[in-house]
mmCIF file of C-alpha atoms in Angstrom:
data_model
loop_
_atom_site.group_PDB
_atom_site.id
_atom_site.type_symbol
_atom_site.label_atom_id
_atom_site.label_comp_id
_atom_site.label_asym_id
_atom_site.label_seq_id
_atom_site.Cartn_x
_atom_site.Cartn_y
_atom_site.Cartn_z
ATOM 1 C CA MET A 1 -48.358 -46.046 -87.276
ATOM 2 C CA THR A 2 -49.563 -48.564 -84.275
ATOM 3 C CA GLY A 3 -46.040 -47.945 -81.832
ATOM 4 C CA LYS A 4 -44.437 -51.674 -82.066
ATOM 5 C CA ILE A 5 -40.879 -51.400 -81.091
ATOM 6 C CA THR A 6 -38.476 -51.339 -84.871
ATOM 7 C CA ASP A 7 -35.169 -51.014 -82.803
ATOM 8 C CA VAL A 8 -33.296 -51.577 -78.968
ATOM 9 C CA ALA A 9 -29.769 -49.931 -79.029
ATOM 10 C CA ARG A 10 -28.128 -50.036 -75.802
ATOM 11 C CA PHE A 11 -24.646 -48.426 -75.118
ATOM 12 C CA THR A 12 -22.328 -47.944 -72.248
ATOM 13 C CA LEU A 13 -21.309 -44.839 -70.891
ATOM 14 C CA GLN A 14 -18.258 -44.187 -67.493
ATOM 15 C CA VAL A 15 -19.540 -41.280 -65.388
ATOM 16 C CA PRO A 16 -17.342 -40.176 -63.158
ATOM 17 C CA PHE A 17 -18.478 -39.132 -60.046
ATOM 18 C CA VAL A 18 -18.396 -35.960 -57.965
ATOM 19 C CA GLU A 19 -14.565 -35.007 -57.228
ATOM 20 C CA ARG A 20 -15.517 -34.732 -52.766
ATOM 21 C CA VAL A 21 -17.272 -38.661 -53.319
ATOM 22 C CA ARG A 22 -14.556 -40.505 -55.484
ATOM 23 C CA GLU A 23 -11.213 -41.367 -53.469
ATOM 24 C CA GLU A 24 -14.053 -42.828 -50.998
ATOM 25 C CA MET A 25 -15.554 -44.736 -53.397
ATOM 26 C CA GLU A 26 -12.886 -45.873 -54.669
ATOM 27 C CA ARG A 27 -12.075 -47.293 -50.647
ATOM 28 C CA ALA A 28 -15.021 -49.132 -50.649
ATOM 29 C CA GLY A 29 -15.744 -50.866 -54.115
ATOM 30 C CA ILE A 30 -18.290 -49.282 -56.007
ATOM 31 C CA HIS A 31 -16.652 -46.804 -58.248
ATOM 32 C CA THR A 32 -17.586 -49.454 -60.806
ATOM 33 C CA TRP A 33 -21.015 -48.308 -60.351
ATOM 34 C CA SER A 34 -19.260 -45.237 -63.046
ATOM 35 C CA GLU A 35 -20.633 -47.494 -65.245
ATOM 36 C CA LEU A 36 -24.093 -46.711 -67.206
ATOM 37 C CA GLU A 37 -26.074 -49.024 -70.176
ATOM 38 C CA ILE A 38 -27.619 -46.737 -71.389
ATOM 39 C CA THR A 39 -30.722 -47.873 -73.773
ATOM 40 C CA ARG A 40 -32.707 -46.624 -75.718
ATOM 41 C CA VAL A 41 -36.228 -48.284 -77.414
ATOM 42 C CA THR A 42 -37.660 -46.717 -81.673
ATOM 43 C CA THR A 43 -40.365 -47.335 -82.048
ATOM 44 C CA ASP A 44 -43.066 -46.626 -85.528
ATOM 45 C CA ALA A 45 -44.373 -44.532 -84.540
ATOM 46 C CA GLY A 46 -41.451 -42.265 -83.717
ATOM 47 C CA ILE A 47 -41.769 -42.521 -80.371
ATOM 48 C CA VAL A 48 -38.245 -42.807 -78.456
ATOM 49 C CA GLY A 49 -38.251 -44.746 -74.724
ATOM 50 C CA TRP A 50 -34.886 -43.911 -72.528
ATOM 51 C CA GLY A 51 -33.422 -46.305 -70.178
ATOM 52 C CA GLU A 52 -30.202 -46.836 -67.805
ATOM 53 C CA THR A 53 -29.254 -49.951 -65.805
ATOM 54 C CA ILE A 54 -25.981 -49.198 -63.219
ATOM 55 C CA GLN A 55 -24.883 -51.939 -64.389
ATOM 56 C CA ASN A 56 -22.860 -53.203 -60.885
ATOM 57 C CA TYR A 57 -25.677 -52.357 -59.177
ATOM 58 C CA THR A 58 -28.641 -52.453 -60.817
ATOM 59 C CA TRP A 59 -30.649 -54.933 -59.583
ATOM 60 C CA GLY A 60 -31.219 -56.054 -62.942
ATOM 61 C CA ARG A 61 -29.013 -56.323 -66.554
ATOM 62 C CA VAL A 62 -30.409 -56.026 -69.123
ATOM 63 C CA ASN A 63 -29.552 -59.879 -71.597
ATOM 64 C CA ASP A 64 -31.355 -60.061 -74.769
ATOM 65 C CA HIS A 65 -33.980 -57.443 -76.157
ATOM 66 C CA GLN A 66 -34.354 -58.999 -79.783
ATOM 67 C CA HIS A 67 -37.834 -60.309 -78.618
ATOM 68 C CA ILE A 68 -38.891 -57.016 -77.776
ATOM 69 C CA ILE A 69 -39.002 -55.715 -81.466
ATOM 70 C CA GLY A 70 -42.048 -56.138 -83.603
ATOM 71 C CA ARG A 71 -44.388 -55.597 -80.374
ATOM 72 C CA SER A 72 -46.166 -52.559 -79.282
ATOM 73 C CA PRO A 73 -44.237 -51.811 -75.307
ATOM 74 C CA PHE A 74 -47.219 -52.013 -73.460
ATOM 75 C CA GLU A 75 -47.155 -56.044 -73.561
ATOM 76 C CA THR A 76 -44.213 -56.404 -72.134
ATOM 77 C CA MET A 77 -43.128 -53.616 -69.925
ATOM 78 C CA TRP A 78 -44.252 -55.214 -66.618
ATOM 79 C CA ASP A 79 -42.286 -57.646 -67.399
ATOM 80 C CA ASP A 80 -39.363 -57.288 -64.838
ATOM 81 C CA SER A 81 -36.605 -59.910 -66.300
ATOM 82 C CA LEU A 82 -36.290 -57.430 -69.379
ATOM 83 C CA GLY A 83 -33.536 -55.917 -66.819
ATOM 84 C CA ALA A 84 -33.924 -51.945 -65.199
ATOM 85 C CA GLY A 85 -32.330 -49.772 -68.185
ATOM 86 C CA LEU A 86 -34.872 -52.060 -71.009
ATOM 87 C CA GLN A 87 -37.706 -52.066 -69.154
ATOM 88 C CA MET A 88 -37.458 -48.498 -68.345
ATOM 89 C CA ALA A 89 -37.334 -47.012 -71.555
ATOM 90 C CA LEU A 90 -40.863 -49.187 -71.854
ATOM 91 C CA PHE A 91 -42.956 -47.809 -69.279
ATOM 92 C CA ASP A 92 -40.977 -43.598 -71.101
ATOM 93 C CA ALA A 93 -42.594 -45.067 -74.680
ATOM 94 C CA ALA A 94 -45.568 -46.342 -73.481
ATOM 95 C CA GLY A 95 -46.647 -43.098 -72.129
ATOM 96 C CA LYS A 96 -45.009 -41.237 -74.896
ATOM 97 C CA LEU A 97 -47.357 -42.798 -77.158
ATOM 98 C CA ALA A 98 -50.281 -42.792 -74.544
ATOM 99 C CA GLU A 99 -49.446 -38.966 -74.696
ATOM 100 C CA VAL A 100 -49.472 -39.621 -70.276
ATOM 101 C CA PRO A 101 -46.725 -39.529 -67.578
ATOM 102 C CA VAL A 102 -45.380 -42.998 -66.615
ATOM 103 C CA TYR A 103 -47.739 -42.644 -63.030
ATOM 104 C CA ARG A 104 -50.897 -42.918 -65.268
ATOM 105 C CA LEU A 105 -50.252 -46.446 -66.731
ATOM 106 C CA LEU A 106 -48.922 -47.270 -62.716
ATOM 107 C CA GLY A 107 -51.774 -46.204 -61.213
ATOM 108 C CA THR A 108 -53.811 -43.476 -59.313
ATOM 109 C CA LYS A 109 -52.007 -40.868 -57.571
ATOM 110 C CA CYS A 110 -51.880 -39.969 -54.177
ATOM 111 C CA ARG A 111 -48.819 -37.056 -54.144
ATOM 112 C CA ASP A 112 -47.407 -34.940 -56.346
ATOM 113 C CA TRP A 113 -44.473 -34.170 -54.397
ATOM 114 C CA CYS A 114 -42.335 -36.730 -53.419
ATOM 115 C CA ALA A 115 -40.368 -37.397 -50.511
ATOM 116 C CA ILE A 116 -36.542 -37.860 -52.117
ATOM 117 C CA SER A 117 -33.402 -37.965 -48.913
ATOM 118 C CA PHE A 118 -29.528 -37.011 -50.571
ATOM 119 C CA TRP A 119 -27.330 -40.584 -50.040
ATOM 120 C CA ASP A 120 -22.959 -41.136 -49.840
ATOM 121 C CA HIS A 121 -21.620 -44.198 -48.901
ATOM 122 C CA ASP A 122 -19.310 -44.803 -46.475
ATOM 123 C CA MET A 123 -16.381 -41.492 -45.269
ATOM 124 C CA SER A 124 -15.158 -40.251 -42.274
ATOM 125 C CA PRO A 125 -17.152 -38.048 -40.361
ATOM 126 C CA GLU A 126 -15.539 -34.809 -42.159
ATOM 127 C CA LYS A 127 -15.824 -35.718 -45.102
ATOM 128 C CA TYR A 128 -20.172 -36.783 -44.051
ATOM 129 C CA GLU A 129 -19.887 -33.157 -42.811
ATOM 130 C CA THR A 130 -18.685 -31.905 -46.288
ATOM 131 C CA GLU A 131 -21.677 -34.302 -48.041
ATOM 132 C CA ALA A 132 -24.654 -32.637 -45.495
ATOM 133 C CA ARG A 133 -24.056 -29.188 -46.433
ATOM 134 C CA THR A 134 -24.418 -29.730 -50.261
ATOM 135 C CA ALA A 135 -27.768 -31.849 -49.578
ATOM 136 C CA VAL A 136 -28.588 -29.088 -48.051
ATOM 137 C CA ASP A 137 -27.311 -26.466 -50.313
ATOM 138 C CA LEU A 138 -29.195 -28.132 -52.702
ATOM 139 C CA GLY A 139 -32.846 -28.766 -50.982
ATOM 140 C CA TYR A 140 -32.586 -31.642 -48.487
ATOM 141 C CA THR A 141 -33.993 -32.015 -45.536
ATOM 142 C CA CYS A 142 -33.020 -36.211 -44.979
ATOM 143 C CA MET A 143 -29.991 -38.155 -45.637
ATOM 144 C CA LYS A 144 -28.337 -41.911 -45.822
ATOM 145 C CA ILE A 145 -25.340 -42.219 -44.518
ATOM 146 C CA LYS A 146 -23.322 -45.756 -43.866
ATOM 147 C CA THR A 147 -22.164 -46.621 -40.150
ATOM 148 C CA ARG A 148 -19.556 -48.639 -39.999
ATOM 149 C CA PRO A 149 -17.466 -50.071 -37.350
ATOM 150 C CA TRP A 150 -14.001 -48.813 -38.995
ATOM 151 C CA PHE A 151 -14.609 -45.514 -38.941
ATOM 152 C CA ASP A 152 -16.468 -43.752 -35.623
ATOM 153 C CA VAL A 153 -20.129 -43.713 -35.800
ATOM 154 C CA TYR A 154 -20.613 -40.999 -33.518
ATOM 155 C CA GLU A 155 -18.481 -38.229 -34.396
ATOM 156 C CA THR A 156 -19.968 -38.320 -37.963
ATOM 157 C CA ILE A 157 -23.781 -38.282 -36.166
ATOM 158 C CA ARG A 158 -22.305 -35.038 -34.578
ATOM 159 C CA ARG A 159 -21.043 -33.364 -37.279
ATOM 160 C CA ILE A 160 -23.523 -33.512 -39.436
ATOM 161 C CA SER A 161 -26.113 -32.585 -37.138
ATOM 162 C CA ASP A 162 -23.894 -28.934 -36.074
ATOM 163 C CA ALA A 163 -23.560 -28.559 -39.797
ATOM 164 C CA THR A 164 -27.242 -28.622 -40.603
ATOM 165 C CA PRO A 165 -30.849 -26.881 -39.527
ATOM 166 C CA GLU A 166 -32.824 -28.520 -37.185
ATOM 167 C CA HIS A 167 -35.088 -30.156 -39.746
ATOM 168 C CA PHE A 168 -33.082 -31.446 -40.826
ATOM 169 C CA ARG A 169 -33.043 -36.198 -40.224
ATOM 170 C CA ILE A 170 -30.835 -38.581 -40.484
ATOM 171 C CA ASP A 171 -31.316 -42.232 -41.334
ATOM 172 C CA ALA A 172 -28.708 -44.121 -40.726
ATOM 173 C CA ASP A 173 -27.970 -47.824 -42.709
ATOM 174 C CA TRP A 174 -25.641 -50.104 -40.704
ATOM 175 C CA ASN A 175 -25.687 -53.028 -43.781
ATOM 176 C CA ALA A 176 -26.068 -55.457 -40.266
ATOM 177 C CA PHE A 177 -22.280 -54.255 -39.090
ATOM 178 C CA LEU A 178 -24.105 -54.634 -34.685
ATOM 179 C CA ASN A 179 -24.455 -58.709 -36.357
ATOM 180 C CA ASN A 180 -26.934 -58.852 -33.423
ATOM 181 C CA ALA A 181 -29.165 -57.444 -30.880
ATOM 182 C CA SER A 182 -26.669 -57.353 -27.780
ATOM 183 C CA ASN A 183 -24.212 -55.255 -29.368
ATOM 184 C CA ALA A 184 -26.733 -53.710 -31.527
ATOM 185 C CA ILE A 185 -29.288 -52.112 -29.092
ATOM 186 C CA PRO A 186 -27.231 -49.726 -26.234
ATOM 187 C CA VAL A 187 -25.546 -48.086 -29.483
ATOM 188 C CA LEU A 188 -28.600 -47.955 -30.863
ATOM 189 C CA ARG A 189 -29.935 -45.966 -27.777
ATOM 190 C CA GLU A 190 -27.321 -44.015 -27.431
ATOM 191 C CA LEU A 191 -27.632 -42.363 -30.616
ATOM 192 C CA GLU A 192 -30.913 -42.051 -30.597
ATOM 193 C CA THR A 193 -30.710 -40.302 -26.809
ATOM 194 C CA THR A 194 -27.977 -38.162 -28.639
ATOM 195 C CA PHE A 195 -29.115 -37.320 -32.368
ATOM 196 C CA PRO A 196 -32.565 -36.605 -31.935
ATOM 197 C CA LYS A 197 -31.765 -35.823 -35.784
ATOM 198 C CA ILE A 198 -32.101 -39.982 -36.012
ATOM 199 C CA LYS A 199 -35.007 -40.577 -37.708
ATOM 200 C CA ILE A 200 -34.471 -43.743 -39.129
ATOM 201 C CA PHE A 201 -32.069 -47.140 -38.258
ATOM 202 C CA GLU A 202 -31.712 -49.362 -41.542
ATOM 203 C CA ASP A 203 -30.784 -52.795 -41.161
ATOM 204 C CA PRO A 204 -28.724 -53.110 -37.689
ATOM 205 C CA ILE A 205 -28.915 -56.261 -37.403
ATOM 206 C CA PRO A 206 -29.500 -59.458 -40.103
ATOM 207 C CA ARG A 207 -32.470 -59.214 -41.068
ATOM 208 C CA ASP A 208 -32.999 -63.441 -41.070
ATOM 209 C CA ASP A 209 -32.633 -62.797 -37.394
ATOM 210 C CA ALA A 210 -36.538 -62.157 -36.715
ATOM 211 C CA SER A 211 -35.817 -62.906 -32.759
ATOM 212 C CA GLY A 212 -33.494 -60.791 -32.400
ATOM 213 C CA ASN A 213 -34.614 -57.799 -34.354
ATOM 214 C CA ARG A 214 -38.309 -58.057 -32.691
ATOM 215 C CA PHE A 215 -36.373 -57.680 -29.283
ATOM 216 C CA MET A 216 -34.915 -55.519 -30.467
ATOM 217 C CA ARG A 217 -37.240 -52.987 -31.678
ATOM 218 C CA THR A 218 -39.238 -52.977 -28.521
ATOM 219 C CA GLN A 219 -36.620 -51.749 -27.038
ATOM 220 C CA ILE A 220 -35.472 -48.743 -28.950
ATOM 221 C CA LYS A 221 -37.601 -45.422 -30.008
ATOM 222 C CA SER A 222 -36.203 -44.545 -33.282
ATOM 223 C CA ALA A 223 -38.412 -46.678 -36.524
ATOM 224 C CA ILE A 224 -36.423 -50.305 -37.323
ATOM 225 C CA ALA A 225 -35.858 -50.297 -41.524
ATOM 226 C CA HIS A 226 -35.358 -54.186 -43.521
ATOM 227 C CA HIS A 227 -35.203 -54.429 -46.522
ATOM 228 C CA TYR A 228 -38.409 -56.293 -47.819
ATOM 229 C CA GLY A 229 -38.791 -60.503 -48.493
ATOM 230 C CA VAL A 230 -35.758 -61.482 -45.553
ATOM 231 C CA ILE A 231 -38.270 -61.975 -43.836
ATOM 232 C CA GLY A 232 -41.547 -62.622 -44.284
ATOM 233 C CA PRO A 233 -44.144 -59.688 -44.096
ATOM 234 C CA ARG A 234 -47.101 -62.527 -42.768
ATOM 235 C CA GLU A 235 -44.640 -64.191 -40.661
ATOM 236 C CA GLY A 236 -43.362 -60.583 -38.918
ATOM 237 C CA ILE A 237 -46.399 -59.751 -38.474
ATOM 238 C CA GLU A 238 -47.624 -62.817 -36.591
ATOM 239 C CA MET A 239 -44.321 -61.926 -34.428
ATOM 240 C CA GLY A 240 -45.703 -59.205 -33.136
ATOM 241 C CA GLY A 241 -43.406 -57.307 -35.622
ATOM 242 C CA VAL A 242 -40.078 -56.995 -36.530
ATOM 243 C CA CYS A 243 -39.352 -53.590 -38.559
ATOM 244 C CA ASP A 244 -41.445 -49.864 -39.295
ATOM 245 C CA GLY A 245 -40.934 -50.029 -42.498
ATOM 246 C CA TRP A 246 -39.914 -51.679 -45.205
ATOM 247 C CA VAL A 247 -36.807 -50.184 -48.147
ATOM 248 C CA LEU A 248 -38.323 -51.384 -51.622
ATOM 249 C CA GLY A 249 -36.310 -52.315 -54.855
ATOM 250 C CA GLY A 250 -36.168 -53.360 -57.521
ATOM 251 C CA GLY A 251 -38.310 -53.991 -61.064
ATOM 252 C CA VAL A 252 -41.393 -51.925 -61.740
ATOM 253 C CA SER A 253 -43.937 -55.432 -60.925
ATOM 254 C CA GLN A 254 -42.111 -56.207 -58.098
ATOM 255 C CA ILE A 255 -42.303 -52.392 -56.630
ATOM 256 C CA MET A 256 -45.476 -52.425 -57.349
ATOM 257 C CA LYS A 257 -47.035 -55.942 -55.267
ATOM 258 C CA GLN A 258 -44.662 -54.660 -52.876
ATOM 259 C CA GLY A 259 -46.019 -51.340 -51.941
ATOM 260 C CA THR A 260 -49.541 -52.854 -52.279
ATOM 261 C CA THR A 261 -48.540 -54.936 -49.737
ATOM 262 C CA ALA A 262 -46.829 -52.031 -47.917
ATOM 263 C CA ASP A 263 -50.405 -50.426 -47.747
ATOM 264 C CA ALA A 264 -52.030 -53.258 -46.783
ATOM 265 C CA LEU A 265 -50.603 -53.520 -43.588
ATOM 266 C CA ARG A 266 -50.076 -49.191 -44.062
ATOM 267 C CA MET A 267 -46.736 -49.921 -42.918
ATOM 268 C CA PRO A 268 -44.228 -47.171 -44.429
ATOM 269 C CA PHE A 269 -40.876 -47.451 -47.241
ATOM 270 C CA PHE A 270 -39.278 -45.699 -49.161
ATOM 271 C CA LEU A 271 -37.864 -46.791 -52.366
ATOM 272 C CA GLN A 272 -34.105 -47.581 -52.679
ATOM 273 C CA MET A 273 -32.954 -47.131 -57.199
ATOM 274 C CA VAL A 274 -30.206 -46.096 -57.263
ATOM 275 C CA GLY A 275 -28.964 -44.077 -60.371
ATOM 276 C CA ALA A 276 -28.719 -40.741 -62.669
ATOM 277 C CA GLY A 277 -31.369 -38.844 -63.635
ATOM 278 C CA PRO A 278 -34.228 -41.385 -65.622
ATOM 279 C CA THR A 279 -33.983 -43.363 -62.966
ATOM 280 C CA THR A 280 -34.561 -40.438 -60.521
ATOM 281 C CA ALA A 281 -37.133 -39.661 -63.066
ATOM 282 C CA LEU A 282 -38.609 -43.806 -62.268
ATOM 283 C CA SER A 283 -39.033 -43.575 -58.488
ATOM 284 C CA LEU A 284 -40.449 -40.478 -58.590
ATOM 285 C CA HIS A 285 -43.440 -41.690 -61.319
ATOM 286 C CA LEU A 286 -43.208 -44.807 -58.374
ATOM 287 C CA SER A 287 -43.852 -42.627 -55.270
ATOM 288 C CA ALA A 288 -46.629 -40.906 -56.869
ATOM 289 C CA VAL A 289 -48.944 -43.993 -57.110
ATOM 290 C CA LEU A 290 -47.536 -45.738 -53.864
ATOM 291 C CA LYS A 291 -49.153 -44.441 -50.887
ATOM 292 C CA GLN A 292 -46.735 -45.580 -48.558
ATOM 293 C CA ALA A 293 -44.273 -44.727 -50.043
ATOM 294 C CA GLN A 294 -43.733 -42.327 -47.277
ATOM 295 C CA TRP A 295 -40.203 -42.112 -46.131
ATOM 296 C CA PRO A 296 -37.760 -40.944 -48.487
ATOM 297 C CA THR A 297 -37.067 -42.655 -51.752
ATOM 298 C CA ILE A 298 -33.283 -42.347 -52.053
ATOM 299 C CA THR A 299 -30.738 -42.218 -55.609
ATOM 300 C CA CYS A 300 -27.476 -41.376 -56.269
ATOM 301 C CA HIS A 301 -27.593 -39.135 -58.348
ATOM 302 C CA GLU A 302 -26.210 -36.111 -57.161
ATOM 303 C CA LEU A 303 -23.145 -38.811 -56.834
ATOM 304 C CA TYR A 304 -22.568 -38.759 -60.250
ATOM 305 C CA GLU A 305 -20.405 -35.913 -62.335
ATOM 306 C CA HIS A 306 -24.012 -35.047 -64.665
ATOM 307 C CA HIS A 307 -27.359 -36.408 -63.990
ATOM 308 C CA LEU A 308 -27.943 -36.938 -67.997
ATOM 309 C CA LEU A 309 -30.761 -34.566 -68.426
ATOM 310 C CA THR A 310 -31.541 -30.711 -70.058
ATOM 311 C CA GLU A 311 -32.651 -30.660 -66.881
ATOM 312 C CA ARG A 312 -31.905 -31.565 -63.632
ATOM 313 C CA ILE A 313 -34.186 -33.048 -61.223
ATOM 314 C CA SER A 314 -34.903 -29.379 -58.369
ATOM 315 C CA VAL A 315 -34.886 -30.410 -54.850
ATOM 316 C CA ILE A 316 -37.572 -27.936 -52.457
ATOM 317 C CA GLY A 317 -38.037 -28.666 -48.919
ATOM 318 C CA GLY A 318 -36.461 -32.042 -49.545
ATOM 319 C CA HIS A 319 -38.881 -33.269 -52.075
ATOM 320 C CA ALA A 320 -39.179 -33.910 -55.508
ATOM 321 C CA ARG A 321 -42.096 -33.409 -57.893
ATOM 322 C CA VAL A 322 -43.653 -35.791 -59.633
ATOM 323 C CA PRO A 323 -42.836 -35.405 -63.344
ATOM 324 C CA GLU A 324 -46.044 -34.418 -65.705
ATOM 325 C CA SER A 325 -45.030 -34.716 -69.495
ATOM 326 C CA PRO A 326 -45.736 -38.307 -70.951
ATOM 327 C CA GLY A 327 -43.479 -41.007 -70.271
ATOM 328 C CA LEU A 328 -40.673 -40.516 -67.447
ATOM 329 C CA GLY A 329 -40.878 -37.270 -67.947
ATOM 330 C CA VAL A 330 -36.954 -36.010 -68.497
ATOM 331 C CA GLU A 331 -35.388 -34.864 -71.080
ATOM 332 C CA MET A 332 -32.075 -37.409 -71.881
ATOM 333 C CA ASN A 333 -28.461 -34.156 -72.775
ATOM 334 C CA ASN A 334 -27.437 -35.899 -76.195
ATOM 335 C CA GLU A 335 -24.668 -34.011 -75.314
ATOM 336 C CA ILE A 336 -23.510 -35.314 -72.427
ATOM 337 C CA LEU A 337 -24.414 -38.851 -73.734
ATOM 338 C CA GLU A 338 -21.616 -38.113 -75.918
ATOM 339 C CA LYS A 339 -19.097 -37.113 -73.471
ATOM 340 C CA TYR A 340 -19.272 -39.978 -71.570
ATOM 341 C CA ARG A 341 -19.741 -42.920 -74.206
ATOM 342 C CA VAL A 342 -17.644 -45.456 -74.133
ATOM 343 C CA ASP A 343 -16.730 -48.669 -75.563
ATOM 344 C CA LYS A 344 -15.936 -50.645 -72.546
ATOM 345 C CA ALA A 345 -15.661 -48.592 -68.847
ATOM 346 C CA ASP A 346 -12.084 -49.374 -67.394
ATOM 347 C CA HIS A 347 -12.604 -49.674 -63.401
ATOM 348 C CA ASN A 348 -8.338 -50.079 -62.922
ATOM 349 C CA LEU A 349 -7.037 -48.153 -60.158
ATOM 350 C CA SER A 350 -3.641 -48.402 -58.082
ATOM 351 C CA ARG A 351 -2.607 -50.794 -55.327
ATOM 352 C CA ARG A 352 -3.464 -49.066 -51.752
ATOM 353 C CA LEU A 353 -4.143 -50.745 -48.313
ATOM 354 C CA THR A 354 -6.844 -49.197 -46.775
ATOM 355 C CA LYS A 355 -5.754 -48.934 -42.536
ATOM 356 C CA VAL A 356 -7.994 -49.322 -39.842
ATOM 357 C CA THR A 357 -7.295 -47.509 -35.857
ATOM 358 C CA ARG A 358 -8.721 -48.724 -33.731
ATOM 359 C CA PRO A 359 -9.418 -46.928 -30.451
ATOM 360 C CA SER A 360 -7.180 -49.346 -28.725
ATOM 361 C CA GLY A 361 -4.237 -48.859 -30.968
ATOM 362 C CA VAL A 362 -4.615 -51.315 -33.251
ATOM 363 C CA LYS A 363 -4.041 -51.254 -36.783
ATOM 364 C CA ILE A 364 -5.348 -53.666 -40.077
ATOM 365 C CA TYR A 365 -4.417 -53.194 -43.314
ATOM 366 C CA PHE A 366 -6.714 -54.621 -45.739
ATOM 367 C CA THR A 367 -6.585 -54.745 -48.903
ATOM 368 C CA ASN A 368 -10.150 -54.560 -50.610
ATOM 369 C CA SER A 369 -13.102 -53.851 -49.551
ATOM 370 C CA GLY A 370 -14.612 -57.008 -49.587
ATOM 371 C CA GLN A 371 -12.138 -57.980 -46.671
ATOM 372 C CA LYS A 372 -13.661 -55.300 -44.167
ATOM 373 C CA TRP A 373 -17.378 -56.639 -44.487
ATOM 374 C CA THR A 374 -16.239 -59.963 -43.592
ATOM 375 C CA PHE A 375 -13.905 -58.902 -41.815
ATOM 376 C CA PHE A 376 -15.789 -56.788 -39.180
ATOM 377 C CA GLY A 377 -18.522 -59.299 -40.538
ATOM 378 C CA ASN A 378 -17.523 -62.252 -38.759
ATOM 379 C CA GLY A 379 -17.369 -60.426 -35.320
ATOM 380 C CA ASN A 380 -13.318 -60.275 -35.455
ATOM 381 C CA GLN A 381 -13.299 -56.412 -33.849
ATOM 382 C CA PRO A 382 -15.871 -55.029 -31.616
ATOM 383 C CA VAL A 383 -18.158 -53.293 -33.650
ATOM 384 C CA ASP A 384 -19.826 -51.167 -31.153
ATOM 385 C CA ASP A 385 -17.118 -48.507 -30.446
ATOM 386 C CA TRP A 386 -16.558 -44.744 -31.171
ATOM 387 C CA GLY A 387 -13.166 -43.710 -31.862
ATOM 388 C CA CYS A 388 -11.613 -46.020 -35.045
ATOM 389 C CA LYS A 389 -10.592 -44.551 -38.468
ATOM 390 C CA THR A 390 -9.960 -45.010 -41.348
ATOM 391 C CA GLU A 391 -7.447 -44.108 -44.124
ATOM 392 C CA LEU A 392 -6.182 -44.730 -47.431
ATOM 393 C CA ILE A 393 -2.151 -46.104 -48.556
ATOM 394 C CA GLU A 394 -1.235 -45.653 -51.515
ATOM 395 C CA ASP A 395 1.416 -47.910 -52.810
ATOM 396 C CA ASP A 396 4.759 -45.239 -53.013
ATOM 397 C CA GLY A 397 6.974 -47.896 -54.380
ATOM 398 C CA SER A 398 8.712 -49.343 -51.407
ATOM 399 C CA THR A 399 9.691 -52.903 -50.923
ATOM 400 C CA ASP A 400 7.603 -52.407 -47.251
ATOM 401 C CA PHE A 401 4.717 -51.908 -49.765
ATOM 402 C CA ASP A 402 4.771 -54.692 -52.232
ATOM 403 C CA ASN A 403 5.400 -57.112 -48.703
ATOM 404 C CA LEU A 404 2.887 -54.954 -46.371
ATOM 405 C CA TYR A 405 0.409 -55.980 -49.436
ATOM 406 C CA ALA A 406 1.216 -59.115 -50.376
ATOM 407 C CA ARG A 407 0.850 -59.888 -46.156
ATOM 408 C CA ALA A 408 -2.594 -58.154 -46.056
ATOM 409 C CA ASN A 409 -3.955 -60.301 -49.808
ATOM 410 C CA ASP A 410 -4.101 -62.684 -48.316
ATOM 411 C CA ALA A 411 -4.854 -61.826 -44.646
ATOM 412 C CA PRO A 412 -6.617 -58.787 -42.645
ATOM 413 C CA VAL A 413 -3.017 -57.791 -40.877
ATOM 414 C CA ILE A 414 -3.180 -56.739 -37.760
ATOM 415 C CA THR A 415 -0.262 -54.340 -35.398
ATOM 416 C CA ASP A 416 0.141 -52.857 -32.295
ATOM 417 C CA GLU A 417 3.012 -50.988 -34.210
#
């Protein structure tokens, strides 16, 4: 037996999100992350490798697998163009063939336990408080939140701070919704002064605003994180620094290359690898060999009804242990794979409106999340005040709902009624 690939199987799962966040994921338009493609690679040595692709999020879908048939996993596993699930399955199979954990294929291990963060998408302050308590119960000491101009960010962070132990930390991802340094600086100063649990602000303003980011970084004390590559590392360093560390994601080759550069620059980063159990396991192997992976890794495996593994990846003191068994070091749960297997994922939802109420009393109606991103990203309403509330309005079958929905579908409806 040579260990060459004899078969690649791909099938679809639809794994719902846990009930406590389901509606929030639907409102944000990311309930489609429930669609997972599982890739199973079989070799002539009887070894099987597993991978997963979050079809509507992950950095790369698997488009073609036929050309790897008859080849060794070691020949092709570094090819990021294969897509997330197939590359992951190849590394899993290669590690099993070599009888070593994946991290041994990547480099020299520098840590046994990797920092890992609880993660949630944008939601109300009340929901975030519940999530923070859940995170603590599951062993986390850090959570990454989405800070949005359509919710009260101040109240959100206050509730999380009050609901968690003193050692707990909060990383706030703005996705550039503060728009520019003049908006961002007073907001960030107020938050970091009032809430010492805040440790990192991610993307407060657009990543490509080099001068704005450089100035903003000199005006606040908390660390600033940006996604790697929008402003080149050399340009950022030559300008005097546009951030304190990076957000890394993508294929294994890309992450290893970027992680090595971060090490040379002595700049920390966190991995952002959204997925269920298999993706989380791969993130631990990468964190094990990349010295600057010192900020907590982001995945969302705790938000799914099931993580797809026979055993949950446990978190102790905000860290998860690097698997030591061959390959990814985790075992897929075949019963769960069959339970959630579908021919085609169904992401249809009933009609809803999202109603945002501003502190002034102004109400804005949207039909989808993309509208909110464009509306606030273009500065159509203030993004730097507190007291906003957001709620879902269900279709009640009335003529009034039909009319309002039709108007909002053309453009956001603004009213003071």
